[in-house]
Short mmCIF file of C-alpha atoms in Angstrom, two decimals:
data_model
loop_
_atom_site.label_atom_id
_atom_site.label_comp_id
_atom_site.label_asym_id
_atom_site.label_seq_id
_atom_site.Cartn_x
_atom_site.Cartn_y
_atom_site.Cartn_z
CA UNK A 1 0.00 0.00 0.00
CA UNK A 2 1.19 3.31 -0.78
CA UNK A 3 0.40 6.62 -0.07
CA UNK A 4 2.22 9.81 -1.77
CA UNK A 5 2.26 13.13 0.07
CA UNK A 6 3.70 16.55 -1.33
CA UNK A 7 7.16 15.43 0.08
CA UNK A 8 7.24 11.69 -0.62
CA UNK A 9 5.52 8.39 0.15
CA UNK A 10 4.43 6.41 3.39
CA UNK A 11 4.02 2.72 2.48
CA UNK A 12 3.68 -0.91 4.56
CA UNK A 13 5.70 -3.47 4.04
CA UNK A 14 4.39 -5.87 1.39
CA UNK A 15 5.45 -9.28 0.64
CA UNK A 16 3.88 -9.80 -2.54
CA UNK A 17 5.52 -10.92 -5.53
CA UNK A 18 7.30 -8.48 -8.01
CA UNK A 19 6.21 -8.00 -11.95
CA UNK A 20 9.90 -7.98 -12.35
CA UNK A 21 12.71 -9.73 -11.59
CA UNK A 22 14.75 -8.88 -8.32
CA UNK A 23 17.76 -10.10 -6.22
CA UNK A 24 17.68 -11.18 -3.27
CA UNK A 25 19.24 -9.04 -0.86
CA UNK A 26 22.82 -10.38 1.04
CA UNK A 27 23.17 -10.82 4.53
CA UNK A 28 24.20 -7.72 6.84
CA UNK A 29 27.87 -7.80 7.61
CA UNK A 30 28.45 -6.19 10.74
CA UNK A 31 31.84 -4.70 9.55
CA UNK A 32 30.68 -3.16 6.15
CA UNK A 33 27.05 -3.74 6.18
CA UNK A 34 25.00 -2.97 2.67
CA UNK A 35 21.76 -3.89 1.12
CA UNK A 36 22.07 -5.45 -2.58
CA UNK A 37 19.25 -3.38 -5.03
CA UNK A 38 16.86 -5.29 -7.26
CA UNK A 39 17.67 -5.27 -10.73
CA UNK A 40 14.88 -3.14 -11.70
CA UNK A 41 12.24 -1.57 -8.94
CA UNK A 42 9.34 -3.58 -8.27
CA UNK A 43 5.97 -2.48 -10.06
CA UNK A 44 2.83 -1.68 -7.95
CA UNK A 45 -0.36 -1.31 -9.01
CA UNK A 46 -4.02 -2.33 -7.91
CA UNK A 47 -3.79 -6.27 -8.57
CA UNK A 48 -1.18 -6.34 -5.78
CA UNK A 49 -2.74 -8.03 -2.63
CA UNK A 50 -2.06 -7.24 0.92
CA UNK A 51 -0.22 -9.64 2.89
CA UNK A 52 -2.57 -11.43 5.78
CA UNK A 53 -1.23 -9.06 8.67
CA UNK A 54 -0.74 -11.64 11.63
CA UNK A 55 -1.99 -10.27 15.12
CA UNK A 56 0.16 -9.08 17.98
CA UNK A 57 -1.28 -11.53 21.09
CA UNK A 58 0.98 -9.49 23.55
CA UNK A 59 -1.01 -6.68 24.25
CA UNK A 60 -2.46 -7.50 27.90
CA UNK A 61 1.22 -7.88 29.26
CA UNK A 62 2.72 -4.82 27.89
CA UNK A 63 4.58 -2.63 30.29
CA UNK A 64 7.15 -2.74 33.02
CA UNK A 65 8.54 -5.93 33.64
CA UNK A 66 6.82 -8.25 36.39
CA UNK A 67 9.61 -7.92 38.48
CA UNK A 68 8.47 -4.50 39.80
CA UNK A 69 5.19 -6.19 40.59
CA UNK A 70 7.20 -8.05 42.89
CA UNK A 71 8.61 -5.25 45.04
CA UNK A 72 7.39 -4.36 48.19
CA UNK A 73 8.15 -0.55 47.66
CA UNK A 74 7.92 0.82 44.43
CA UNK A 75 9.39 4.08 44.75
CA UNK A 76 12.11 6.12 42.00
CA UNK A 77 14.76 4.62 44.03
CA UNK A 78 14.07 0.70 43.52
CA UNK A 79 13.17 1.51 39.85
CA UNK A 80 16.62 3.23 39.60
CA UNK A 81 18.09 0.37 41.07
CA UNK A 82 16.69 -1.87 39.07
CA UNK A 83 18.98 -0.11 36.10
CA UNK A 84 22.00 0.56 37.89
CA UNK A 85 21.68 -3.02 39.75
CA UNK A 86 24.53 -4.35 42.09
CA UNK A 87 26.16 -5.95 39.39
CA UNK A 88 26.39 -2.78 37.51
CA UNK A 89 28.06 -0.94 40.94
CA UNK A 90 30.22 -3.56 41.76
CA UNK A 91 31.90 -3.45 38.30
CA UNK A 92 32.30 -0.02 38.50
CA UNK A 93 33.74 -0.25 42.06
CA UNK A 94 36.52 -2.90 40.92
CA UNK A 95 37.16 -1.28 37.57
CA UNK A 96 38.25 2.42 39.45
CA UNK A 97 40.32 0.82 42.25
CA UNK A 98 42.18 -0.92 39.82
CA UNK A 99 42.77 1.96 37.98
CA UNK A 100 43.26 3.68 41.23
CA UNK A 101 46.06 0.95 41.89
CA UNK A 102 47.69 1.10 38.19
CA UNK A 103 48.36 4.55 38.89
CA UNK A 104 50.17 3.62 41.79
CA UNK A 105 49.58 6.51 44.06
CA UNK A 106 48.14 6.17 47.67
CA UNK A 107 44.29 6.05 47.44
CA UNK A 108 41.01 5.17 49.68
CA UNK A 109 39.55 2.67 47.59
CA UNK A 110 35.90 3.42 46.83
CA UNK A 111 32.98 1.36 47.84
CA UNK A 112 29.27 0.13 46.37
CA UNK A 113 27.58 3.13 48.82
CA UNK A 114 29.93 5.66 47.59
CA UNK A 115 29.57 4.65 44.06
CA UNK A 116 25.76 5.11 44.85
CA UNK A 117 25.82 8.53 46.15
CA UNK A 118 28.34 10.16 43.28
CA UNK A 119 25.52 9.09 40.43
CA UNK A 120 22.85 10.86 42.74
CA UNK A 121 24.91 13.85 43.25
CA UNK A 122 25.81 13.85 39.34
CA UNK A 123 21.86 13.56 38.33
CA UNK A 124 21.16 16.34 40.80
CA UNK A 125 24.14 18.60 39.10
CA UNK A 126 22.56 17.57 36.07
CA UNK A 127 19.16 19.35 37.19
CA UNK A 128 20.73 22.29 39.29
CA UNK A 129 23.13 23.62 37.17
CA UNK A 130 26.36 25.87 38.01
CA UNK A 131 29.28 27.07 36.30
CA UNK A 132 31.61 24.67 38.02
CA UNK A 133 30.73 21.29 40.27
CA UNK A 134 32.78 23.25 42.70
CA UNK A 135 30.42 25.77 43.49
CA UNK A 136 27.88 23.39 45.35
CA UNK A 137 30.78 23.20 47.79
CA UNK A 138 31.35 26.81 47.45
CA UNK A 139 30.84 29.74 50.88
CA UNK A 140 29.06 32.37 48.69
CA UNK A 141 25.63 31.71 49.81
CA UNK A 142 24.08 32.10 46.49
CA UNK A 143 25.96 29.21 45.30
CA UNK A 144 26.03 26.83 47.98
CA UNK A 145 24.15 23.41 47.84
CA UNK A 146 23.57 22.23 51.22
CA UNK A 147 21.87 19.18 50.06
CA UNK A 148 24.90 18.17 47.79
CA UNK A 149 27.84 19.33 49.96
CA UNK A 150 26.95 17.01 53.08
CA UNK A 151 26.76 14.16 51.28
CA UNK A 152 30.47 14.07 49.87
CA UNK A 153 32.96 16.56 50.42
CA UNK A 154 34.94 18.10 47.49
CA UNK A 155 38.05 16.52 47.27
CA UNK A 156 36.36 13.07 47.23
CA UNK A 157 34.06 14.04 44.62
CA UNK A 158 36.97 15.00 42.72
CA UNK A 159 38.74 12.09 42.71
CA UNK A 160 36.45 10.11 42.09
CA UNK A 161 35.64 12.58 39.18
CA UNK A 162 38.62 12.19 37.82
CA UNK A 163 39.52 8.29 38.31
CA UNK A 164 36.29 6.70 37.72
CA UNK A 165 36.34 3.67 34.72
CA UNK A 166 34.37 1.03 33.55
CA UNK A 167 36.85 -0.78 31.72
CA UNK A 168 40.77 -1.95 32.19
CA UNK A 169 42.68 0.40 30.20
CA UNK A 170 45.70 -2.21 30.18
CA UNK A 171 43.44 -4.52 27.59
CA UNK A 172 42.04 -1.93 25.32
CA UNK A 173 42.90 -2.54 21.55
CA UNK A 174 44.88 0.04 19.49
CA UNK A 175 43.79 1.53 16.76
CA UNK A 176 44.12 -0.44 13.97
CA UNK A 177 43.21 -3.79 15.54
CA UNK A 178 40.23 -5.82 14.18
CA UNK A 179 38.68 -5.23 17.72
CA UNK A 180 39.42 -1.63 18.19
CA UNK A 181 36.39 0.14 19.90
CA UNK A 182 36.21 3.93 20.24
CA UNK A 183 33.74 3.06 23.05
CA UNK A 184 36.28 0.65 24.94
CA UNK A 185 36.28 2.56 27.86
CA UNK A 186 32.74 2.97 28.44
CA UNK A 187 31.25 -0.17 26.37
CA UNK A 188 30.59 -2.28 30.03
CA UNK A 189 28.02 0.35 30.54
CA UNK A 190 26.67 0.99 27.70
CA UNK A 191 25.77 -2.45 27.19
CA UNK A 192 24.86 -3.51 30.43
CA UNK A 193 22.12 -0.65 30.89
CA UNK A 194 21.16 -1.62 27.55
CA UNK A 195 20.22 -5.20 28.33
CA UNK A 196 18.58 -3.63 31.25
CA UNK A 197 15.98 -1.53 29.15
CA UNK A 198 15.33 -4.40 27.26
CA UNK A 199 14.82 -7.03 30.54
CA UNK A 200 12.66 -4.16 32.17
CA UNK A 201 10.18 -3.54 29.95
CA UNK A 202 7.87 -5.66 27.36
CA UNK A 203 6.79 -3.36 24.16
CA UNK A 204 3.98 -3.00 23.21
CA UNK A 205 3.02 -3.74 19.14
CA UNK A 206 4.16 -0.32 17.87
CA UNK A 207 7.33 0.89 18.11
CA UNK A 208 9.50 3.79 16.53
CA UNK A 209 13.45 4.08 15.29
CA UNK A 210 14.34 7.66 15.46
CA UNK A 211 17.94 9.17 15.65
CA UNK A 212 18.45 11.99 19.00
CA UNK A 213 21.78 14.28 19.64
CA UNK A 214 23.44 14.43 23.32
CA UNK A 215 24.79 18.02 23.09
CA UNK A 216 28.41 18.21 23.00
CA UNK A 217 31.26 21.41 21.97
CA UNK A 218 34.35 19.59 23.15
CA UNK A 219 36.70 17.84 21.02
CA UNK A 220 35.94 14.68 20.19
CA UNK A 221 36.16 12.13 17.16
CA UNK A 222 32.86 11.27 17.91
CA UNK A 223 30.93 14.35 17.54
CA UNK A 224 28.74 14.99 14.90
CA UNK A 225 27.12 18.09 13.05
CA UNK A 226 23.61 17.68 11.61
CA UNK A 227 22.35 21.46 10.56
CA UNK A 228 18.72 20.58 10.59
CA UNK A 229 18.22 19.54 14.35
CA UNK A 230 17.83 21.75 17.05
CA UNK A 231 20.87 20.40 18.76
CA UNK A 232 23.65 20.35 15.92
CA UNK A 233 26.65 19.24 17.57
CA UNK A 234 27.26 16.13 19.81
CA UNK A 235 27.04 12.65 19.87
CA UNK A 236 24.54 10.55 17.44
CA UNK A 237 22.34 8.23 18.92
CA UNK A 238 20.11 5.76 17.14
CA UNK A 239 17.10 4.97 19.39
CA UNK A 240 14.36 2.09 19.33
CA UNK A 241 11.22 3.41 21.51
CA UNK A 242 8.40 1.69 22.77
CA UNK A 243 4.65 3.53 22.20
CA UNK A 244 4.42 4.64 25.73
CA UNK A 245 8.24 6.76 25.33
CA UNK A 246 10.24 4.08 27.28
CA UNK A 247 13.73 3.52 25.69
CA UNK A 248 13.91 -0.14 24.49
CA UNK A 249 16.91 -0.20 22.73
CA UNK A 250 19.95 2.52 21.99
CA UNK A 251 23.40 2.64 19.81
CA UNK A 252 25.87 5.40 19.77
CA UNK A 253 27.12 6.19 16.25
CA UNK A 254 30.52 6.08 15.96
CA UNK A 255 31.16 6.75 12.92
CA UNK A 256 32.58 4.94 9.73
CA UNK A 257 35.01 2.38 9.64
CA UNK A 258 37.75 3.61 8.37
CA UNK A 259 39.10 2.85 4.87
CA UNK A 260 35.42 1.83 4.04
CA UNK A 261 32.43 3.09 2.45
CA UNK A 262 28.94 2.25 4.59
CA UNK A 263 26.40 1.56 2.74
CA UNK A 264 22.66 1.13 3.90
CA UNK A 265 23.30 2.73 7.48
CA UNK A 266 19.86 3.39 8.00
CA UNK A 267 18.91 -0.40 7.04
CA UNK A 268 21.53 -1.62 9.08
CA UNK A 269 20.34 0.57 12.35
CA UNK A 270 16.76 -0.80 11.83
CA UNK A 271 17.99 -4.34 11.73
CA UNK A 272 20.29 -4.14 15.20
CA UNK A 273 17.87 -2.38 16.73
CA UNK A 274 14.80 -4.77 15.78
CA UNK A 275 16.79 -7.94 16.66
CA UNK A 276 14.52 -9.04 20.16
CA UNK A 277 11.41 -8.20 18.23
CA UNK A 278 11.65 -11.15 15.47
CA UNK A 279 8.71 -13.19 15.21
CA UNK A 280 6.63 -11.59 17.06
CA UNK A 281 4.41 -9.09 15.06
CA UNK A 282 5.77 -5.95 16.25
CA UNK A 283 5.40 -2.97 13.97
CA UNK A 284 8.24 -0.37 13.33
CA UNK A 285 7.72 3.35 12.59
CA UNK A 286 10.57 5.41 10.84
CA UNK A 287 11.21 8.59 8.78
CA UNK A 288 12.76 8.66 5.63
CA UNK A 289 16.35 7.98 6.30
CA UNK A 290 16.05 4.85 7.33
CA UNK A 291 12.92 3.58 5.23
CA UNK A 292 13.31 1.29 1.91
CA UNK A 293 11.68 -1.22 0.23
CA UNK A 294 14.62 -3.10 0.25
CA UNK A 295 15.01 -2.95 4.26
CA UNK A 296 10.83 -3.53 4.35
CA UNK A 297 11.32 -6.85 2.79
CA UNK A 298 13.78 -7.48 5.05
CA UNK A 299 11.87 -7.14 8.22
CA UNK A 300 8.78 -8.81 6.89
CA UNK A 301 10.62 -12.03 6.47
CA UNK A 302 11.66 -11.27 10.15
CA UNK A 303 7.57 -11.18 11.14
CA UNK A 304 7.81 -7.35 11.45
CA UNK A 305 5.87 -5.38 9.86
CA UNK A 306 6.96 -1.50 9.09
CA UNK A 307 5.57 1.79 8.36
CA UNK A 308 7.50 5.04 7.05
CA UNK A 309 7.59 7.89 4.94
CA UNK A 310 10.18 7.89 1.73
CA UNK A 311 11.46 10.64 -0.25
CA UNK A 312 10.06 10.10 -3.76
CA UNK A 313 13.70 9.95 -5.42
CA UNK A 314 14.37 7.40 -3.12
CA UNK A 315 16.05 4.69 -5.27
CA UNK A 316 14.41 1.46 -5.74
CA UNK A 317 11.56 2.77 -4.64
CA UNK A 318 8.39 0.71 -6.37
CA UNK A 319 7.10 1.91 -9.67
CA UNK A 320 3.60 2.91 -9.27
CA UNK A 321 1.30 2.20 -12.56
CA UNK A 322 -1.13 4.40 -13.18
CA UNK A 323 -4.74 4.32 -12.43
CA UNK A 324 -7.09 3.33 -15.09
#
């Protein structure tokens, strides 16, 4: 089925059979990924049937995981917990003592409680901003933060400002290496909270890939410039959320391989992202950079069905005939 607009085309994924010959499209490769084209588009018209959509049976246990039906007080706490779990801490409490120790200097190692109370205090500096996280600590009334200040004094905060880690720097490849990660040093948490979105919640039917930017000036490899989006420097993001807003599902862009031309990005975000929904009926929402017909295929051999606009240059888009 499709639909065109002034600026392009929103279509559903269709399984039907094309008037002309195609080829199938290759695997994704995780290290170059690309979508082959058909040979010639497809050709639409009105003798092309719609697929028998299959229903989503999951509807009734949508939501938060039953493991908050389970605790005895659900308060912002115990749901924060429940992403930054003692696993999480205790990682993070090994990983900056030992970095603490490969320095060599004379330290008090850090603890599980400590760990605890520098995220709070860095969520709260998040929400009461100042010019420098010194100025909580700071005698000039006006900038003083009572409520931050007795929890941890200064000099511990900056410490552990300054030697936190996630990961041993000792193992991380060099550039150049097959398993070179720009993210080494922070991949243990990104991934962990990730599989913690995903354990936490159960989606509902319809879901959305979308791309967001986490402001950022500094210098960094990273960072990215997009002149259309209200923030137009930072760091990329590639998001999958659930109806309701939760975050299933993120991926920090980190750019191109180098020495390599990617092809199909936006195919190959939709695919990573979609992985725990196979088979299940779920349906995906996008904008035109990632939509295709090519990546719609895809998914509907995957039993998910998509929805999205398209630019109408798009190539390989489906040939419409003309109505009689």
């Amino acid at each position: 089925m499709v639909t065109q607009y002034n600026t392009g085309y929103c279509f559903l994924a269709n399984p039907r059979t094309s008037r002309s010959s195609r080829t199938i499209s290759k695997p994704i490769q995780q290290a170059i990924p690309s979508f082959e084209p058909p040979n010639t588009p497809p050709l639409w018209g009105k003798l092309e049937l719609m697929p028998s959509v299959q229903l989503f049976s999951n509807d009734l246990s949508c939501g938060p995981a039953k493991i908050f039906e389970e605790l005895e007080d659900i308060s912002p706490y115990n749901i924060f917990c429940q992403m930054f779990d003692k696993n999480l801490i205790d990682h993070i409490v090994f990983q900056t003592n030992l970095y603490a120790t490969q320095i060599g200097k004379p330290f008090t190692p850090t603890y599980d409680g400590e760990i605890r109370v520098f995220i709070g205090l860095n969520m709260c500096m998040s929400v009461k901003r100042l010019p420098s996280y010194r100025d909580y600590w700071s005698s000039a009334p006006d900038l003083h933060d009572k409520n931050i200040s007795s929890m941890m004094n200064v000099k511990r905060f900056s410490w552990l400002l300054s030697h936190i880690h996630f990961n041993n720097n000792q193992l991380q490849p060099k550039r150049g290496e097959d398993n070179y990660d720009k993210l080494y040093k922070i991949r243990p948490l990104l991934d962990y909270i990730g599989q913690n979105f995903l354990n936490l919640y159960r989606p509902h039917r319809g879901v959305a890939v979308d791309e967001a930017m986490v402001k950022f000036k500094g210098r960094s490899s990273l960072k990215q410039y997009m002149i259309d989006k209200p923030v137009k420097r930072g760091y990329k993001v590639w998001i999958l959320s659930d109806s309701s807003g939760y975050n299933l599902k993120f991926e920090v862009y980190t750019g191109k391989k180098e020495g390599t031309i990617e092809a199909g990005l936006g195919g190959r975000v939709v695919l990573d992202l979609c992985k725990e929904l196979e088979n299940k009926n779920h349906v995906v929402y996008m904008d035109n950079f990632f939509s295709s017909n090519i990546l719609f295929e895809k998914l509907l051999t995957k039993k998910i069905y998509a929805c999205g606009t398209v630019r109408s240059n798009r190539k390989f888009l489906p040939t419409l005939t003309r109505d009689n």
